[in-house]
Structures are given as C-alpha cells and as structure tokens.
C-alpha cells in the first residue's frame, strides 16, 4: 500500500453501469465505443454507495478537450486532486476479484474521504490498475 498525490483535479465523462458488479463490463464497453483508443487518455472506474441505492459504478474517461463530454452527450464529474491511499494490481484480468480485494484492504484505512470514490485508474500499456481512495486532508 502506498500514498499517491493527484496534483490536479481530473474532469471525466462517464457511462453509469445498470447494476454493480454485473453491469461493469457493459458500461466499460459502451464507454470505449465513444472514442478512439489513446495512450494519453486516462481511463477510470469510479464507485461508491449513493442515495441508498447501493453501489453505483461509472466507467469514466478523462476529457481530452473542453466540451468533449457535451459533444459525446455524456455527464461529467471531477476526480478531486489530493492525497490518495493506493494499491497497484497487476494482471487483473487473470483474477478480476483482485480489484475487490484491493479495495477491501483500502477501505480499512483511517481518514478516508466520506464523499470520495473508490477509484480504479487503468494503465494504457499493460493489464494493471491502481486502486485508490482519497484521504481527508
């Protein structure tokens, strides 16, 4: 486990999964159908409990230019800058449950932002994901 710093807010657009965890694959596929692949674009999975509806999952992509989300008819949100507690998961496709296991470890930590998301930041060059949760500053 390590601490990582997001130096700037990240504006993302997203596709909301119809259910969690069953709808994650479909939401991710729909998101990736909106734009061409680019190693420069950061891809995220964002989840948290909301409105007494259980966990809401959003497959998200970094906005590459102002107005891109509106052009694609997508909603946006901001992943806030700050300090995050993080675990790197390599080869997650071989053991998809490893992502859940990483978040179970992270959720045991102190000083988690109660309004924060469980953030999955996917590597664009290999099958790795950084699982992270924002800390209260």
PDB file of C-alpha atoms in Angstrom:
ATOM      1  CA  UNK A   1       0.000   0.000   0.000  1.00  0.00           C
ATOM      2  CA  UNK A   2       1.279   3.455  -0.828  1.00  0.00           C
ATOM      3  CA  UNK A   3       0.204   7.066  -0.833  1.00  0.00           C
ATOM      4  CA  UNK A   4      -0.092   8.880  -4.143  1.00  0.00           C
ATOM      5  CA  UNK A   5      -0.869  12.514  -4.927  1.00  0.00           C
ATOM      6  CA  UNK A   6      -3.164  13.742  -7.685  1.00  0.00           C
ATOM      7  CA  UNK A   7      -1.748  17.195  -8.371  1.00  0.00           C
ATOM      8  CA  UNK A   8      -4.773  18.457 -10.327  1.00  0.00           C
ATOM      9  CA  UNK A   9      -8.497  17.796 -10.487  1.00  0.00           C
ATOM     10  CA  UNK A  10      -9.358  15.425 -13.342  1.00  0.00           C
ATOM     11  CA  UNK A  11     -12.518  16.113 -15.353  1.00  0.00           C
ATOM     12  CA  UNK A  12     -14.016  12.880 -16.645  1.00  0.00           C
ATOM     13  CA  UNK A  13     -17.105  11.869 -18.581  1.00  0.00           C
ATOM     14  CA  UNK A  14     -18.772   8.590 -17.818  1.00  0.00           C
ATOM     15  CA  UNK A  15     -21.233   5.809 -18.523  1.00  0.00           C
ATOM     16  CA  UNK A  16     -23.142   4.536 -15.480  1.00  0.00           C
ATOM     17  CA  UNK A  17     -23.463   0.773 -15.049  1.00  0.00           C
ATOM     18  CA  UNK A  18     -27.026  -0.527 -14.835  1.00  0.00           C
ATOM     19  CA  UNK A  19     -26.003  -2.673 -11.848  1.00  0.00           C
ATOM     20  CA  UNK A  20     -22.987  -3.440  -9.680  1.00  0.00           C
ATOM     21  CA  UNK A  21     -20.960  -5.506 -10.272  1.00  0.00           C
ATOM     22  CA  UNK A  22     -22.826  -7.246 -13.116  1.00  0.00           C
ATOM     23  CA  UNK A  23     -23.147  -4.126 -15.324  1.00  0.00           C
ATOM     24  CA  UNK A  24     -19.491  -3.062 -15.201  1.00  0.00           C
ATOM     25  CA  UNK A  25     -18.436  -4.843 -18.410  1.00  0.00           C
ATOM     26  CA  UNK A  26     -21.304  -3.411 -20.443  1.00  0.00           C
ATOM     27  CA  UNK A  27     -20.699   0.146 -19.168  1.00  0.00           C
ATOM     28  CA  UNK A  28     -16.982  -0.156 -19.947  1.00  0.00           C
ATOM     29  CA  UNK A  29     -17.675  -1.441 -23.459  1.00  0.00           C
ATOM     30  CA  UNK A  30     -20.130   1.408 -24.089  1.00  0.00           C
ATOM     31  CA  UNK A  31     -17.604   3.992 -22.827  1.00  0.00           C
ATOM     32  CA  UNK A  32     -14.807   2.659 -25.058  1.00  0.00           C
ATOM     33  CA  UNK A  33     -17.152   2.800 -28.049  1.00  0.00           C
ATOM     34  CA  UNK A  34     -17.365   6.589 -27.708  1.00  0.00           C
ATOM     35  CA  UNK A  35     -13.765   7.461 -28.666  1.00  0.00           C
ATOM     36  CA  UNK A  36     -10.658   6.007 -30.334  1.00  0.00           C
ATOM     37  CA  UNK A  37      -8.002   4.424 -28.118  1.00  0.00           C
ATOM     38  CA  UNK A  38      -5.218   6.737 -26.995  1.00  0.00           C
ATOM     39  CA  UNK A  39      -2.369   6.026 -24.565  1.00  0.00           C
ATOM     40  CA  UNK A  40      -2.659   9.658 -23.462  1.00  0.00           C
ATOM     41  CA  UNK A  41      -6.255   9.326 -22.224  1.00  0.00           C
ATOM     42  CA  UNK A  42      -6.644   8.135 -18.642  1.00  0.00           C
ATOM     43  CA  UNK A  43      -9.409   5.583 -18.035  1.00  0.00           C
ATOM     44  CA  UNK A  44     -11.124   5.127 -14.669  1.00  0.00           C
ATOM     45  CA  UNK A  45     -13.702   3.115 -12.833  1.00  0.00           C
ATOM     46  CA  UNK A  46     -15.487   5.069 -10.096  1.00  0.00           C
ATOM     47  CA  UNK A  47     -17.749   3.545  -7.481  1.00  0.00           C
ATOM     48  CA  UNK A  48     -19.372   4.408  -4.181  1.00  0.00           C
ATOM     49  CA  UNK A  49     -22.681   3.934  -2.362  1.00  0.00           C
ATOM     50  CA  UNK A  50     -25.208   6.609  -3.364  1.00  0.00           C
ATOM     51  CA  UNK A  51     -28.764   7.624  -2.447  1.00  0.00           C
ATOM     52  CA  UNK A  52     -29.489   4.389  -0.560  1.00  0.00           C
ATOM     53  CA  UNK A  53     -29.353   2.590  -3.930  1.00  0.00           C
ATOM     54  CA  UNK A  54     -26.266   0.511  -3.160  1.00  0.00           C
ATOM     55  CA  UNK A  55     -23.011   0.914  -5.052  1.00  0.00           C
ATOM     56  CA  UNK A  56     -23.135   2.974  -8.248  1.00  0.00           C
ATOM     57  CA  UNK A  57     -20.353   2.267 -10.770  1.00  0.00           C
ATOM     58  CA  UNK A  58     -19.235   4.661 -13.502  1.00  0.00           C
ATOM     59  CA  UNK A  59     -16.854   3.735 -16.318  1.00  0.00           C
ATOM     60  CA  UNK A  60     -15.060   7.027 -16.947  1.00  0.00           C
ATOM     61  CA  UNK A  61     -12.561   8.636 -19.304  1.00  0.00           C
ATOM     62  CA  UNK A  62     -10.538  11.803 -18.957  1.00  0.00           C
ATOM     63  CA  UNK A  63     -11.852  14.654 -21.070  1.00  0.00           C
ATOM     64  CA  UNK A  64      -9.156  15.432 -23.643  1.00  0.00           C
ATOM     65  CA  UNK A  65     -10.542  18.814 -24.746  1.00  0.00           C
ATOM     66  CA  UNK A  66     -13.069  21.298 -23.396  1.00  0.00           C
ATOM     67  CA  UNK A  67     -16.576  20.334 -24.474  1.00  0.00           C
ATOM     68  CA  UNK A  68     -15.747  16.727 -25.401  1.00  0.00           C
ATOM     69  CA  UNK A  69     -18.243  15.310 -22.885  1.00  0.00           C
ATOM     70  CA  UNK A  70     -21.049  17.515 -24.199  1.00  0.00           C
ATOM     71  CA  UNK A  71     -20.203  16.521 -27.775  1.00  0.00           C
ATOM     72  CA  UNK A  72     -20.492  12.856 -26.748  1.00  0.00           C
ATOM     73  CA  UNK A  73     -23.694  13.583 -24.757  1.00  0.00           C
ATOM     74  CA  UNK A  74     -22.119  12.369 -21.515  1.00  0.00           C
ATOM     75  CA  UNK A  75     -22.327  13.654 -17.966  1.00  0.00           C
ATOM     76  CA  UNK A  76     -19.142  14.718 -16.206  1.00  0.00           C
ATOM     77  CA  UNK A  77     -17.664  14.732 -12.756  1.00  0.00           C
ATOM     78  CA  UNK A  78     -14.397  15.762 -11.165  1.00  0.00           C
ATOM     79  CA  UNK A  79     -11.954  13.375  -9.534  1.00  0.00           C
ATOM     80  CA  UNK A  80     -10.552  15.761  -6.926  1.00  0.00           C
ATOM     81  CA  UNK A  81      -6.871  16.422  -6.503  1.00  0.00           C
ATOM     82  CA  UNK A  82      -5.307  15.408  -3.230  1.00  0.00           C
ATOM     83  CA  UNK A  83      -3.713  12.552  -1.348  1.00  0.00           C
ATOM     84  CA  UNK A  84      -4.906   9.003  -2.070  1.00  0.00           C
ATOM     85  CA  UNK A  85      -4.108   5.666  -0.483  1.00  0.00           C
ATOM     86  CA  UNK A  86      -3.386   3.202  -3.306  1.00  0.00           C
ATOM     87  CA  UNK A  87      -2.644  -0.399  -4.265  1.00  0.00           C
ATOM     88  CA  UNK A  88      -1.330  -1.435  -7.688  1.00  0.00           C
ATOM     89  CA  UNK A  89      -2.919  -4.615  -9.077  1.00  0.00           C
ATOM     90  CA  UNK A  90      -1.016  -6.243 -11.959  1.00  0.00           C
ATOM     91  CA  UNK A  91      -2.568  -8.730 -14.402  1.00  0.00           C
ATOM     92  CA  UNK A  92      -6.039  -8.035 -13.020  1.00  0.00           C
ATOM     93  CA  UNK A  93      -7.734  -9.825 -15.936  1.00  0.00           C
ATOM     94  CA  UNK A  94      -6.295 -13.128 -14.663  1.00  0.00           C
ATOM     95  CA  UNK A  95      -8.011 -12.551 -11.294  1.00  0.00           C
ATOM     96  CA  UNK A  96     -10.708  -9.872 -11.574  1.00  0.00           C
ATOM     97  CA  UNK A  97     -11.594 -10.373  -7.886  1.00  0.00           C
ATOM     98  CA  UNK A  98      -8.152  -8.946  -7.045  1.00  0.00           C
ATOM     99  CA  UNK A  99      -9.613  -5.453  -7.599  1.00  0.00           C
ATOM    100  CA  UNK A 100     -12.292  -6.078  -4.966  1.00  0.00           C
ATOM    101  CA  UNK A 101      -9.652  -7.483  -2.597  1.00  0.00           C
ATOM    102  CA  UNK A 102      -7.523  -4.347  -3.014  1.00  0.00           C
ATOM    103  CA  UNK A 103     -10.480  -2.094  -2.191  1.00  0.00           C
ATOM    104  CA  UNK A 104     -11.378  -4.219   0.848  1.00  0.00           C
ATOM    105  CA  UNK A 105      -7.854  -3.504   2.166  1.00  0.00           C
ATOM    106  CA  UNK A 106      -8.066   0.203   1.334  1.00  0.00           C
ATOM    107  CA  UNK A 107     -11.475   0.616   2.965  1.00  0.00           C
ATOM    108  CA  UNK A 108      -9.983  -0.480   6.317  1.00  0.00           C
ATOM    109  CA  UNK A 109      -7.695   2.577   6.401  1.00  0.00           C
ATOM    110  CA  UNK A 110      -8.253   5.646   8.556  1.00  0.00           C
ATOM    111  CA  UNK A 111      -9.066   9.169   7.307  1.00  0.00           C
ATOM    112  CA  UNK A 112     -10.869   8.176   4.094  1.00  0.00           C
ATOM    113  CA  UNK A 113     -12.853  10.954   2.419  1.00  0.00           C
ATOM    114  CA  UNK A 114     -16.503  10.058   3.212  1.00  0.00           C
ATOM    115  CA  UNK A 115     -17.591  11.668  -0.085  1.00  0.00           C
ATOM    116  CA  UNK A 116     -14.788  10.065  -2.072  1.00  0.00           C
ATOM    117  CA  UNK A 117     -14.943   7.394  -4.726  1.00  0.00           C
ATOM    118  CA  UNK A 118     -13.227   4.053  -4.954  1.00  0.00           C
ATOM    119  CA  UNK A 119     -11.107   4.972  -7.988  1.00  0.00           C
ATOM    120  CA  UNK A 120      -9.672   2.452 -10.443  1.00  0.00           C
ATOM    121  CA  UNK A 121      -7.084   4.044 -12.746  1.00  0.00           C
ATOM    122  CA  UNK A 122      -6.263   1.700 -15.606  1.00  0.00           C
ATOM    123  CA  UNK A 123      -2.828   1.565 -17.226  1.00  0.00           C
ATOM    124  CA  UNK A 124      -2.951   2.080 -21.001  1.00  0.00           C
ATOM    125  CA  UNK A 125       0.124  -0.021 -21.753  1.00  0.00           C
ATOM    126  CA  UNK A 126      -0.489  -3.204 -19.702  1.00  0.00           C
ATOM    127  CA  UNK A 127      -3.136  -5.034 -17.695  1.00  0.00           C
ATOM    128  CA  UNK A 128      -2.643  -3.112 -14.463  1.00  0.00           C
ATOM    129  CA  UNK A 129      -4.943  -0.986 -12.377  1.00  0.00           C
ATOM    130  CA  UNK A 130      -4.218   1.338  -9.474  1.00  0.00           C
ATOM    131  CA  UNK A 131      -6.981   1.112  -6.885  1.00  0.00           C
ATOM    132  CA  UNK A 132      -7.190   4.206  -4.725  1.00  0.00           C
ATOM    133  CA  UNK A 133      -9.344   6.166  -2.281  1.00  0.00           C
ATOM    134  CA  UNK A 134      -8.932   9.844  -1.405  1.00  0.00           C
ATOM    135  CA  UNK A 135      -7.827  10.709   2.121  1.00  0.00           C
ATOM    136  CA  UNK A 136      -9.195  13.595   4.186  1.00  0.00           C
ATOM    137  CA  UNK A 137      -6.558  16.334   4.292  1.00  0.00           C
TER     138      UNK A 137
END
